[in-house]
Coordinates of C-alpha atoms in Angstrom, one line a residue:
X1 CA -135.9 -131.3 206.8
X2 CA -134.9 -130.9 210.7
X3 CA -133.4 -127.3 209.4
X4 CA -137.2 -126.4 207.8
X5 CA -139.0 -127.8 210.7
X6 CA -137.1 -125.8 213.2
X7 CA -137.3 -122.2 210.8
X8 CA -141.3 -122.8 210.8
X9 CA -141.7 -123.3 214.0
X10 CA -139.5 -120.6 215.4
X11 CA -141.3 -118.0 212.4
X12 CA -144.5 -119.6 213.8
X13 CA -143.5 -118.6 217.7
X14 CA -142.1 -115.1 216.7
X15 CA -145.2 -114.1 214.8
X16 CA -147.5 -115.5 217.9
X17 CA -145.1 -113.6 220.3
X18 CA -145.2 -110.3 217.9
X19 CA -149.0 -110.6 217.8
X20 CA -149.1 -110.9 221.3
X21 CA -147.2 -108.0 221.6
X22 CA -148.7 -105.5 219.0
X23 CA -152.3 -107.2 221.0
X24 CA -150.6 -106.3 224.7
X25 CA -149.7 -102.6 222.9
X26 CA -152.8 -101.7 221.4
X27 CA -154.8 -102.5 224.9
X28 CA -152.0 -100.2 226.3
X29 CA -152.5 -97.5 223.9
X30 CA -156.6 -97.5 223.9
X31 CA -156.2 -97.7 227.8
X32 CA -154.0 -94.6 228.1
X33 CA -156.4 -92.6 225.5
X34 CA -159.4 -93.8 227.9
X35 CA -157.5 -92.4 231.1
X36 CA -156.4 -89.4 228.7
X37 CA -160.2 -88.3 227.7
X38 CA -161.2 -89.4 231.8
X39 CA -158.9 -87.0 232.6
X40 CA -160.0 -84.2 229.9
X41 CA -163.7 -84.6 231.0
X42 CA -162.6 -84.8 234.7
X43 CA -160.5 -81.5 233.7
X44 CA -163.5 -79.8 231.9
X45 CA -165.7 -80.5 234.5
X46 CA -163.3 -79.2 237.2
X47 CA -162.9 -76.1 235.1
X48 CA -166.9 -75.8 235.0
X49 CA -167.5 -76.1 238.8
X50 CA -164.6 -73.5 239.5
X51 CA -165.9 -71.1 236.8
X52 CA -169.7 -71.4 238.4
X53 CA -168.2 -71.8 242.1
X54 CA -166.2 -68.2 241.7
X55 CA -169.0 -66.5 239.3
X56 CA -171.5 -67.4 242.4
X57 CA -168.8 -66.2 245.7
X58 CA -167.8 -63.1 243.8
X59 CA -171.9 -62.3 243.3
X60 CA -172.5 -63.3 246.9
X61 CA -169.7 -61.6 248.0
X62 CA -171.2 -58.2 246.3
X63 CA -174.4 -58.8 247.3
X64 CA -174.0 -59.1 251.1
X65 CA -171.6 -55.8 250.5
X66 CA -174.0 -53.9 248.8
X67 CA -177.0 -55.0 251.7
X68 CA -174.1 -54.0 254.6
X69 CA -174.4 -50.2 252.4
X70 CA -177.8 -50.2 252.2
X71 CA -177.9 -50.8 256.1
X72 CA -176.5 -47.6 256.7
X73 CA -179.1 -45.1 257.4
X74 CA -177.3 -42.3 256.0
X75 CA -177.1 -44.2 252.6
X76 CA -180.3 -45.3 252.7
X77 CA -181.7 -42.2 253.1
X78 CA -178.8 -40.4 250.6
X79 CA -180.1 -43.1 248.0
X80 CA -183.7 -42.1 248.4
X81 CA -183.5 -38.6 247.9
X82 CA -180.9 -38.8 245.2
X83 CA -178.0 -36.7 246.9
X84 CA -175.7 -37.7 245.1
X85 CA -172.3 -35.8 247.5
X86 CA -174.0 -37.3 250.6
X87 CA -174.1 -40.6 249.3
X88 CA -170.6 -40.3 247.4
X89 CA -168.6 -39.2 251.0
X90 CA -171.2 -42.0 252.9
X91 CA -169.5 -44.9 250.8
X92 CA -166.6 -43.6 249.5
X93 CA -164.7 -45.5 252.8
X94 CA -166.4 -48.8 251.8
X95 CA -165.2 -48.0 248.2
X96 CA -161.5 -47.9 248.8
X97 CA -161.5 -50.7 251.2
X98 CA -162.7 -53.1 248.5
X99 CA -160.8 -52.1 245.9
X100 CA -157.6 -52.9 248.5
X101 CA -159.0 -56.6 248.7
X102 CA -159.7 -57.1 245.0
X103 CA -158.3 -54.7 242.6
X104 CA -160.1 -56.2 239.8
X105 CA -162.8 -54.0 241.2
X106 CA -163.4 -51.0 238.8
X107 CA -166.6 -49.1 239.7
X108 CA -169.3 -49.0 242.5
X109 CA -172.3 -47.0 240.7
X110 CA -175.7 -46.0 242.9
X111 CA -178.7 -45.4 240.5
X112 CA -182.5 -44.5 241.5
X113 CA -185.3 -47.1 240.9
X114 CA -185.7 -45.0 237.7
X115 CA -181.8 -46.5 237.0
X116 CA -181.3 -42.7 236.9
X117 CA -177.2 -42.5 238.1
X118 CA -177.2 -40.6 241.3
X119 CA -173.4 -41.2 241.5
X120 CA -170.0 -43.2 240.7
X121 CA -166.9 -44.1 243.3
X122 CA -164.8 -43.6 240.4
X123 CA -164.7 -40.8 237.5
X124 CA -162.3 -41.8 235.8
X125 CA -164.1 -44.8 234.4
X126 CA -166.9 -44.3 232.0
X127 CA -170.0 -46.7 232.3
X128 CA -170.8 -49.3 229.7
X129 CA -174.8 -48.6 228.8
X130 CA -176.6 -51.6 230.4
X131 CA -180.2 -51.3 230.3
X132 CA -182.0 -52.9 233.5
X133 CA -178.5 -53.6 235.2
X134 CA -178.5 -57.9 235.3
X135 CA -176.0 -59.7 237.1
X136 CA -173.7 -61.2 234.1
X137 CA -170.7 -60.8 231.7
X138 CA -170.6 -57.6 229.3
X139 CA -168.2 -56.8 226.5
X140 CA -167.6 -53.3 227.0
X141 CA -164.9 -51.7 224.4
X142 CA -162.8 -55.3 224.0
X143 CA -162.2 -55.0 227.8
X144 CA -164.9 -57.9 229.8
X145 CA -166.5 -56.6 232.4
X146 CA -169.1 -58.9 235.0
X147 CA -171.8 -56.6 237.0
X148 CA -173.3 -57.3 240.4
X149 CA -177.0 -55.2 241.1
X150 CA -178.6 -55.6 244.2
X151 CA -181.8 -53.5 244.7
X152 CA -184.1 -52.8 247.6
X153 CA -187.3 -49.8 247.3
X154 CA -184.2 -46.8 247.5
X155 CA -182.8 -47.7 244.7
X156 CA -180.1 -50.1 243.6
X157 CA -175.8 -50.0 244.0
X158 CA -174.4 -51.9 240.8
X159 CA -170.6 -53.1 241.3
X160 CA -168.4 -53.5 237.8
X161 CA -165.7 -56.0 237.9
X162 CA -162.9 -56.6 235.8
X163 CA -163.6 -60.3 234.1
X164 CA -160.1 -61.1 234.4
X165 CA -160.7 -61.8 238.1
X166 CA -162.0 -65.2 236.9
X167 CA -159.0 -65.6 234.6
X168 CA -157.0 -64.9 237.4
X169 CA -158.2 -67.5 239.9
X170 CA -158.0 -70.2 236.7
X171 CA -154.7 -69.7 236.6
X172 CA -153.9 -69.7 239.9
X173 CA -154.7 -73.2 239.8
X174 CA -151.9 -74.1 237.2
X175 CA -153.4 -73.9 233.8
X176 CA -151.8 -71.8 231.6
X177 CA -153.4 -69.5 230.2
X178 CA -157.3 -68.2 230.6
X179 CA -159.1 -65.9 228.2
X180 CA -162.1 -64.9 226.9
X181 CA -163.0 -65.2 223.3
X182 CA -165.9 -64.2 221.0
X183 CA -166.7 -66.7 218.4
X184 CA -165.4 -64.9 215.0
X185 CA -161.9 -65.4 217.3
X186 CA -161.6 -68.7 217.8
X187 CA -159.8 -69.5 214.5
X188 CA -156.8 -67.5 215.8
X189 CA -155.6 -69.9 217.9
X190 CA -152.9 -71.9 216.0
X191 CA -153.1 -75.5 215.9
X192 CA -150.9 -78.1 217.1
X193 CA -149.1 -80.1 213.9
X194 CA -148.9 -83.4 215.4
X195 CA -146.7 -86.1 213.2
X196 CA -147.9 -89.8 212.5
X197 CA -145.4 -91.2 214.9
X198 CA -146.5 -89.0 217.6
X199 CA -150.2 -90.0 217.2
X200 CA -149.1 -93.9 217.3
X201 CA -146.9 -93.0 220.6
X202 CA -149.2 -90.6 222.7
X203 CA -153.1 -91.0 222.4
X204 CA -153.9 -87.9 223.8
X205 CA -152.1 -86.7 220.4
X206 CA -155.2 -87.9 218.1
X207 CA -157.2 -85.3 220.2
X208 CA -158.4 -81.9 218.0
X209 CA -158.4 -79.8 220.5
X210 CA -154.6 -79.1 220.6
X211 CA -153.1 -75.9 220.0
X212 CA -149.6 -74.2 220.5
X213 CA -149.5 -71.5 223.2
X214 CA -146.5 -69.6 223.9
X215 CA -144.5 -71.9 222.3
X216 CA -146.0 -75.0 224.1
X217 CA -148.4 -77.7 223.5
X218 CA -151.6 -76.8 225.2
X219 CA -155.1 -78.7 225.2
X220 CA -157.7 -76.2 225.1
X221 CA -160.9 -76.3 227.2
X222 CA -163.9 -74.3 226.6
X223 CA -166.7 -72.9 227.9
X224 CA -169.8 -71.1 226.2
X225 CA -170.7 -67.6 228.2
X226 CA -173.2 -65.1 226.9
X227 CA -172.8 -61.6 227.5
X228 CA -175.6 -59.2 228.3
X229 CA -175.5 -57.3 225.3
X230 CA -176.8 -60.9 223.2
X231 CA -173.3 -61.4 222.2
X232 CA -172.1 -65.4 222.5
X233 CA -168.7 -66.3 223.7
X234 CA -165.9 -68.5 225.4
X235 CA -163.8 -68.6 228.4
X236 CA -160.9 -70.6 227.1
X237 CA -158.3 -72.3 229.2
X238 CA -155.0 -73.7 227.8
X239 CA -153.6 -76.6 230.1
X240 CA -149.6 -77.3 229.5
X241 CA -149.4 -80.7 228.1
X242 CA -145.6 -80.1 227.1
X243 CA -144.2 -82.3 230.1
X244 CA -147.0 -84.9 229.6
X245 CA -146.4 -85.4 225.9
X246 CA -142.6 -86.2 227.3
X247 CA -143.7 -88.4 230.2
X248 CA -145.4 -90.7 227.9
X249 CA -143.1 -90.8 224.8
X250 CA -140.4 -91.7 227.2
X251 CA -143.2 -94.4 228.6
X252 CA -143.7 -95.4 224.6
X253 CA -139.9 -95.7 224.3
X254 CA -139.4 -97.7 226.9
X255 CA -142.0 -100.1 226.2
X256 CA -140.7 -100.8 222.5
X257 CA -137.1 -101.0 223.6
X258 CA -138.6 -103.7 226.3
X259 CA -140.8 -105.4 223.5
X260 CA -137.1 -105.5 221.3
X261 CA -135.5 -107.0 224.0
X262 CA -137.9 -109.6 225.1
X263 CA -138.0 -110.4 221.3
X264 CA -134.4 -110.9 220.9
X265 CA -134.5 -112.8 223.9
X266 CA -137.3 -115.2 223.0
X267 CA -135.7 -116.0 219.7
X268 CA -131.9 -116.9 221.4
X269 CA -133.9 -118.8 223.8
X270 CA -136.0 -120.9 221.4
X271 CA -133.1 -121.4 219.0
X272 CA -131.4 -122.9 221.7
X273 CA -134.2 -124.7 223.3
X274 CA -135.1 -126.2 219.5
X275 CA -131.6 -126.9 219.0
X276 CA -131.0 -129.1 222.2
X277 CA -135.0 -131.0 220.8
X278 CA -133.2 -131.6 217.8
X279 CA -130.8 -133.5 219.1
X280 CA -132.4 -135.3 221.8
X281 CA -135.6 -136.2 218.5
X282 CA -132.5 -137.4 216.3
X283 CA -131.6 -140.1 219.0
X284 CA -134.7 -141.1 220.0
X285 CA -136.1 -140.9 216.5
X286 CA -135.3 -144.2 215.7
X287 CA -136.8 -145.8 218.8
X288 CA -139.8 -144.1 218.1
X289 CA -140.1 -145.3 214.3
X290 CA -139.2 -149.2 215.9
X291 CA -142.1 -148.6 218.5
X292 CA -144.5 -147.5 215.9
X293 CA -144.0 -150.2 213.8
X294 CA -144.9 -152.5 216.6
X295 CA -147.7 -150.5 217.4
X296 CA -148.9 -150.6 213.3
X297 CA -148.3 -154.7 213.7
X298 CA -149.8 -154.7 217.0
X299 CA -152.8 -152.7 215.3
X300 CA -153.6 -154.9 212.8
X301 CA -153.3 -158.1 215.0
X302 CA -155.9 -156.8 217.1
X303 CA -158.0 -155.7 214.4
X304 CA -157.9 -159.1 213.1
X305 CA -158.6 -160.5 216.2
X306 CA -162.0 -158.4 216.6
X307 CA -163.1 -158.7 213.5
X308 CA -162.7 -162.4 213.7
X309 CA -164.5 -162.3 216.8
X310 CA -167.0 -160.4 215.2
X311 CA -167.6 -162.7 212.6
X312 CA -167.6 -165.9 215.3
X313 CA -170.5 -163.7 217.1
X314 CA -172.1 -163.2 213.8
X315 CA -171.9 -166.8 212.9
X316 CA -172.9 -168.1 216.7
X317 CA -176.2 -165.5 216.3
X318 CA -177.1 -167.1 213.2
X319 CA -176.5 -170.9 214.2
X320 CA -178.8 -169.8 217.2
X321 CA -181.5 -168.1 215.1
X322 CA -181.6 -170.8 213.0
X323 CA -181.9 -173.6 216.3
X324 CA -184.7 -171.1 217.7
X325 CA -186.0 -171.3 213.4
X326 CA -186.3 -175.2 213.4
X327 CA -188.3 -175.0 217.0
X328 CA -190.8 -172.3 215.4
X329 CA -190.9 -174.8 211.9
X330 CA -191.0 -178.3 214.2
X331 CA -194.7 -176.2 216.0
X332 CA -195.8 -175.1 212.3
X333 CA -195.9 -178.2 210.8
X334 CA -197.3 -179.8 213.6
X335 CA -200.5 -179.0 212.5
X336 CA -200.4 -179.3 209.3
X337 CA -198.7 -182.8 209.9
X338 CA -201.4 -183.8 212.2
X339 CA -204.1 -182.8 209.7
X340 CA -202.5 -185.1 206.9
X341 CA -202.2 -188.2 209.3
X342 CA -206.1 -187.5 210.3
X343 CA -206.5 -187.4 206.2
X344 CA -204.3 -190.9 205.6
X345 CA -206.8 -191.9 208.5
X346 CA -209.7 -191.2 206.7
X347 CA -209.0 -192.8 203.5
X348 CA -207.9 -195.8 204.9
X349 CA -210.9 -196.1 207.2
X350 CA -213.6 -195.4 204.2
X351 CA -211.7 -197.9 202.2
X352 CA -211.9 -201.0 204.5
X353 CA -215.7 -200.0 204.7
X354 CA -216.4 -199.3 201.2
X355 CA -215.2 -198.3 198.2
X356 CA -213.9 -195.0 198.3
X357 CA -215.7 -192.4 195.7
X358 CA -214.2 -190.6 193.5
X359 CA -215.9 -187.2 194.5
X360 CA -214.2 -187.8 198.4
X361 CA -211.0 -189.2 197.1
X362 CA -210.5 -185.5 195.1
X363 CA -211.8 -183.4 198.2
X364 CA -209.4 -185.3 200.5
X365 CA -206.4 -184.8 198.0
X366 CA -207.1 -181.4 197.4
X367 CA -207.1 -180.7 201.0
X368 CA -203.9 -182.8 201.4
X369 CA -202.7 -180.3 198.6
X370 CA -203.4 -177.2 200.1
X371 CA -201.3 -177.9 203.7
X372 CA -198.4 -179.3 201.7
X373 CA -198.0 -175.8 200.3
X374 CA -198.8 -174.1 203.3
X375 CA -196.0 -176.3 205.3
X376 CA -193.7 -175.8 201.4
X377 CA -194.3 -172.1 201.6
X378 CA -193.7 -172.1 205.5
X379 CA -189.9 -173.5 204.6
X380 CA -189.3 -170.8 201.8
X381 CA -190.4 -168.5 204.6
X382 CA -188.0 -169.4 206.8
X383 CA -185.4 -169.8 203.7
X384 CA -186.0 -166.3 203.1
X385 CA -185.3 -165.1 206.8
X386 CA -181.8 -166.4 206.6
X387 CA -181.2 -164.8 203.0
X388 CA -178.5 -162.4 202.5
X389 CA -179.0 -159.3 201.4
X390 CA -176.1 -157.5 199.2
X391 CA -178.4 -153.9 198.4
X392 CA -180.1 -152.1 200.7
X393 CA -184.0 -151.4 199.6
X394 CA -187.0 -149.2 200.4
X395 CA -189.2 -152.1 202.8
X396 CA -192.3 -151.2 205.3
X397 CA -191.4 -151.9 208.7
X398 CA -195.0 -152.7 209.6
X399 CA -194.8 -155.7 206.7
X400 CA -191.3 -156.9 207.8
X401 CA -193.1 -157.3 212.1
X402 CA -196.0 -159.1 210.3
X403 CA -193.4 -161.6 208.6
X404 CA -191.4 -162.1 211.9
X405 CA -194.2 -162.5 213.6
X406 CA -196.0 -165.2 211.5
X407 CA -192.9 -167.0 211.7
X408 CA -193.2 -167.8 215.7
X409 CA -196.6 -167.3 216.2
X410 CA -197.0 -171.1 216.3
X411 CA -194.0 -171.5 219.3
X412 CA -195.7 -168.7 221.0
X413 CA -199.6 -170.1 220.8
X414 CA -198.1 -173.8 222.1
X415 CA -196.3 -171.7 224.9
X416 CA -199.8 -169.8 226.2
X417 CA -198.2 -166.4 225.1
X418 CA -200.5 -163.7 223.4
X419 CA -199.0 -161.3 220.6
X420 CA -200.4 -158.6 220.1
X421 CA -200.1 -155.7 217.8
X422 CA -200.3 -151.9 217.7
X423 CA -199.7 -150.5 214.5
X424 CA -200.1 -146.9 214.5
X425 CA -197.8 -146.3 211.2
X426 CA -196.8 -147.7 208.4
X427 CA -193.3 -146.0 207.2
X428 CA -191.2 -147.4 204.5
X429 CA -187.3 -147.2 205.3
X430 CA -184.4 -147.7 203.1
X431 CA -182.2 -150.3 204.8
X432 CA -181.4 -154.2 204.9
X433 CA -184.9 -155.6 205.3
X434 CA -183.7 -159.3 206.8
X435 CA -181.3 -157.6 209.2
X436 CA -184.0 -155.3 210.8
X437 CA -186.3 -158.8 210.9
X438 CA -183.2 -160.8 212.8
X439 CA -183.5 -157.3 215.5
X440 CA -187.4 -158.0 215.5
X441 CA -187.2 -162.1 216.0
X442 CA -184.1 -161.5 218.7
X443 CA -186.1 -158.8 220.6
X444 CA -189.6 -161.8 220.1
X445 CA -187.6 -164.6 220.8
X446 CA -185.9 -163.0 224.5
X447 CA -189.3 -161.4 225.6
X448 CA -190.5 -165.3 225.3
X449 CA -187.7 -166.7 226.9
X450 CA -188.3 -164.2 230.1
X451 CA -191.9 -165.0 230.4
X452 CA -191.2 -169.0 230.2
X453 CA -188.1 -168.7 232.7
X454 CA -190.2 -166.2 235.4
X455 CA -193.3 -168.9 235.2
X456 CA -195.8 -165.9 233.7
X457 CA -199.2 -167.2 233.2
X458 CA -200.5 -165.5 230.6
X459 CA -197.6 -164.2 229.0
X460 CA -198.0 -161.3 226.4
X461 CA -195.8 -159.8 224.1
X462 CA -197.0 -156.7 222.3
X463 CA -195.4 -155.6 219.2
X464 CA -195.8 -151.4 218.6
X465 CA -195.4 -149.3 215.7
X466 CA -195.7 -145.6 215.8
X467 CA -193.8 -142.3 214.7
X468 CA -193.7 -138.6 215.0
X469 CA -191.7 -135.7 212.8
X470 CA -188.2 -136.8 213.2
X471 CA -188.2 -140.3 214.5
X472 CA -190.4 -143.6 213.9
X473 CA -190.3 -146.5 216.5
X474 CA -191.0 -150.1 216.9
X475 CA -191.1 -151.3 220.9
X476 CA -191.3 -154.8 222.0
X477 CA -192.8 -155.3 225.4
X478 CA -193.6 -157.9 227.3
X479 CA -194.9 -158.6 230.6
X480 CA -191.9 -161.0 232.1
X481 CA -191.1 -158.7 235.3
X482 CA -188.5 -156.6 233.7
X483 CA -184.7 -156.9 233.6
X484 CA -182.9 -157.3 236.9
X485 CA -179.5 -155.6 235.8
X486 CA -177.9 -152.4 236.8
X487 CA -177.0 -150.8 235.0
X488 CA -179.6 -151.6 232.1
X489 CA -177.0 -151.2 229.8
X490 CA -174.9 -154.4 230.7
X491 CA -177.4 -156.2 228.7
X492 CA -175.9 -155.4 225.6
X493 CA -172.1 -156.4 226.2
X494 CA -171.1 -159.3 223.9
X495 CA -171.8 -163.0 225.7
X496 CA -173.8 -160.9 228.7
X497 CA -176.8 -163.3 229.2
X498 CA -180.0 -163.4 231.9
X499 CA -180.7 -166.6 230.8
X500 CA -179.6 -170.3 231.7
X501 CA -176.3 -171.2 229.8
X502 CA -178.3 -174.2 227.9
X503 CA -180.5 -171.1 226.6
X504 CA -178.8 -168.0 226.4
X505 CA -175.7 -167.3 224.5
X506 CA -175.3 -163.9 225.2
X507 CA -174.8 -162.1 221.6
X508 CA -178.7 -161.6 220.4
X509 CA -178.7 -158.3 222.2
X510 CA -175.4 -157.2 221.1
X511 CA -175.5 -157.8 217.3
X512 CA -178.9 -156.5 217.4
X513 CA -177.8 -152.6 219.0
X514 CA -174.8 -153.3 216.5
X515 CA -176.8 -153.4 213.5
X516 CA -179.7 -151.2 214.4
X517 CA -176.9 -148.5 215.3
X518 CA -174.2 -149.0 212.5
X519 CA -176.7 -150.2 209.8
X520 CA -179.7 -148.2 210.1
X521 CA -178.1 -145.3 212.2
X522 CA -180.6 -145.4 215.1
X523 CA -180.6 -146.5 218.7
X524 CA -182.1 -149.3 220.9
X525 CA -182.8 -148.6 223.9
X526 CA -184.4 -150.4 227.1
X527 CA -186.3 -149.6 230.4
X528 CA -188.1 -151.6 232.7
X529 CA -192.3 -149.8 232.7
X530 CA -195.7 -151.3 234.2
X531 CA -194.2 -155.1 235.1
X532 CA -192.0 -155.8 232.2
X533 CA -189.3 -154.6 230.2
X534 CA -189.8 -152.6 226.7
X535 CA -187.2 -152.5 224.1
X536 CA -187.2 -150.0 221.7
X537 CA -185.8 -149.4 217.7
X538 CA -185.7 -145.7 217.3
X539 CA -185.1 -144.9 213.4
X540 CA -184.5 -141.3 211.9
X541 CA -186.9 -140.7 209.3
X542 CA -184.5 -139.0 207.1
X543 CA -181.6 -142.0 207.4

């Protein structure tokens, strides 16, 4: 059994730690392909600016040379009148002196405004046909050439580069290699044949711009040109990713041989670790099973004890329902009782003066009638308070506050305390009918007992019935000053009492929040408001 625990909880450890790891891996890996497409797009965009940055120097460059020619007088004036020796010997110097500080140079051409060609620095290079002569990139017999024009009113000196100028200064800055490419070529390039464990060890492997160049693993960049004869094309750049690709499969390497190791090393140390708990569980094991015994004893005991002192509370809650019962049935029948003496009274007076008739004799009785069953139907009233109820069933709250009410009505009227009522609903709830009636009388009877113990001349107690879509809600408010207890909530702790000892017992507001809580599923709450205190039963509709 120890033998299973132990194998679970180590498999359960392992797969955590392994989880952890593949987790710690994968944010590894997606975090190096994020740095490795940063880098690409910091790479392309360096690429762009250095493409645009030498396209614009090399055109100012030519510009500024071609206004220093036409500042010469003798060229101007060579230009102008198309004499074409003149103007050849007049820049033939400037010529050769550029062509020694960039021999990518191939031609300096001077042409009228007509684009008529007055003459060329260098016969043995044919000019491309270019109609209007625009800066720009021109595919002239597979060779790329870019051409520089600069114009004033003599005419116009047009320089031809060799393209490969801008290849050149790519390169220089480490990449590879630099060419341009039409689009028909672009599927000449072959393609990198990356394997499934080089795509899980290097991101920058899932990438499909990878190509073999030269016998090494390049990442191609490109970027679109257009020529000035309406053909489209590239300048592609292949960057070396061969010592990359070997920096991080070595990193990859590394990091699994790690991972291994700090496996290996996490399941000798837990083995050991669970073997020295083994031990240490199998002597204390016993102790432990002794102690929860006690515990289970110890347990029950006190469960006992509370629900015995739960059913003492019960009991002494009852005993003093029923005392505060006999005081409200003593001022019912007092009445009643007094009306039947003044009845005896009667008869006995009209017989010593005459015979009584028959005619008073049966109104008398019949009136004597009548307040026996009121005062017989007063006791079943009460007998039905203190009836238990085994089922719960549908009652109206509003009828149930009418019956409690009736039943002290008579203590209240002999104590100068007005009840009054504020029925504003009339919901039926399923519950134990003579249970919420005990919450009703406690909640009656303590609002009494406050405005009798602060001396409150005309005490009221009003009695309030109202709901709204979730909830509906009986308060009980009196006018008695309020409750002097901080917090409120003390009031409802078992044998807490306000009252004097010969009174209060201290349980009414317990077992009441006990059953309005546990038995109907609601609350009861109190606050002090306006000079008195107002408790209040708040019952879910849907309970």
């Amino acid at each position: 059994m120890k033998l299973s625990i132990k194998i679970k909880t180590l498999s359960v450890v392992l797969v955590i730690f392994m989880m952890f790891l593949s987790v710690f891996s994968y944010l590894r890996y997606e975090n190096m392909k994020s740095i490795s497409q940063n880098n690409i797009q910091t790479t392309n965009f360096r690429l762009q600016n250095l493409i645009k940055r030498n396209i614009s120097s090399l055109n100012e460059f030519l510009h500024n040379r071609a206004e220093a020619n036409f500042n010469s007088t003798g060229v101007r004036h060579a230009l102008r009148n198309s004499l074409s020796n003149e103007l050849y010997m007049l820049s033939l110097g400037r010529y050769k002196i550029l062509s020694k500080e960039n021999i990518f140079l191939k031609q300096m051409v001077f042409f009228d405004n007509n684009f008529k060609l007055i003459t060329k620095m260098n016969d043995s290079i044919n000019l491309p046909m270019i109609k209007g002569w625009n800066d720009g990139f021109y595919l002239y017999k597979d060779e790329v050439l870019f051409i520089s024009s600069t114009k004033n009113e003599d005419g116009y000196i047009v320089f031809i580069f060799d393209a490969k100028h801008f290849l050149d200064l790519i390169e220089k800055e480490g990449y590879t290699k630099a060419k341009f490419v039409l689009d028909s070529e672009l599927n000449s390039f072959k393609k990198a044949k990356i394997g499934i464990l080089d795509r899980v060890s290097n991101p920058f492997l899932s990438f499909e711009n990878l190509y073999m160049f030269e016998d090494k693993l390049t990442l191609m960049h490109k970027f679109n040109i257009d020529f000035l004869d309406s053909k489209s094309g590239y300048i592609v750049v292949f960057e070396d990713m061969s010592a990359l690709n070997k920096d991080i499969k070595k990193a990859f390497y590394v990091t699994v041989g790690v991972g291994f190791i700090m496996f290996v090393s996490a399941f000798l140390i837990l083995n050991y670790a669970f073997n020295v708990l083994i031990k240490r569980l199998e002597i204390s094991e016993r102790s432990l099973a002794f102690a929860n015994e006690n515990l289970k004893n110890e347990v029950k005991t006190q469960t006992e004890q509370i629900i015995q002192k739960e059913r003492v509370m019960i009991h002494q809650n009852r005993l003093a329902s029923m005392g505060e019962m006999l005081s409200n049935i003593s001022h019912q029948w007092k009445q009643p009782l007094s009306a039947l003496s003044a009845i005896i009274t009667k008869l006995d007076l009209m017989n010593d003066v005459s015979e009584i008739k028959r005619e008073d004799l049966r109104e008398n009785l019949s009136k004597s009638s009548q307040i026996i069953d009121f005062m017989s139907k007063t006791i079943t009233d009460f007998k039905l308070f203190f009836a238990k109820e085994s089922e719960k069933r549908v009652f109206s709250i509003k009828e149930e506050c009418d019956k409690t009410i009736n039943l002290v009505s008579a203590l209240l009227s002999s104590k100068s305390i007005d009840i009054k009522r504020e029925y504003r609903s009339n919901f039926e709830i399923l519950g134990y009918a003579g249970e919420f009636s005990q919450v009703v009388l406690n909640l009656i009877t303590n609002a009494k007992d406050a405005i009798l113990q602060n001396s409150v001349v005309d005490g009221i107690i009003t009695i309030s019935i109202y709901e709204d879509e979730k909830f509906v809600k009986v308060s009980v408010k009196d006018n008695a000053g309020g409750i002097k207890v901080e917090p409120i909530d003390k009031i409802y702790g078992p044998y807490f009492s306000t009252k004097d000892n010969k009174i209060g017992t201290g349980i009414g507001l317990y077992m009441s929040k006990t059953i309005i809580e546990e038995r109907f599923g609601g609350t009861l709450t109190a606050i002090n408001l306006d000079g008195g205190a107002i408790f209040e039963i708040i019952l879910s509709k849907t309970s």
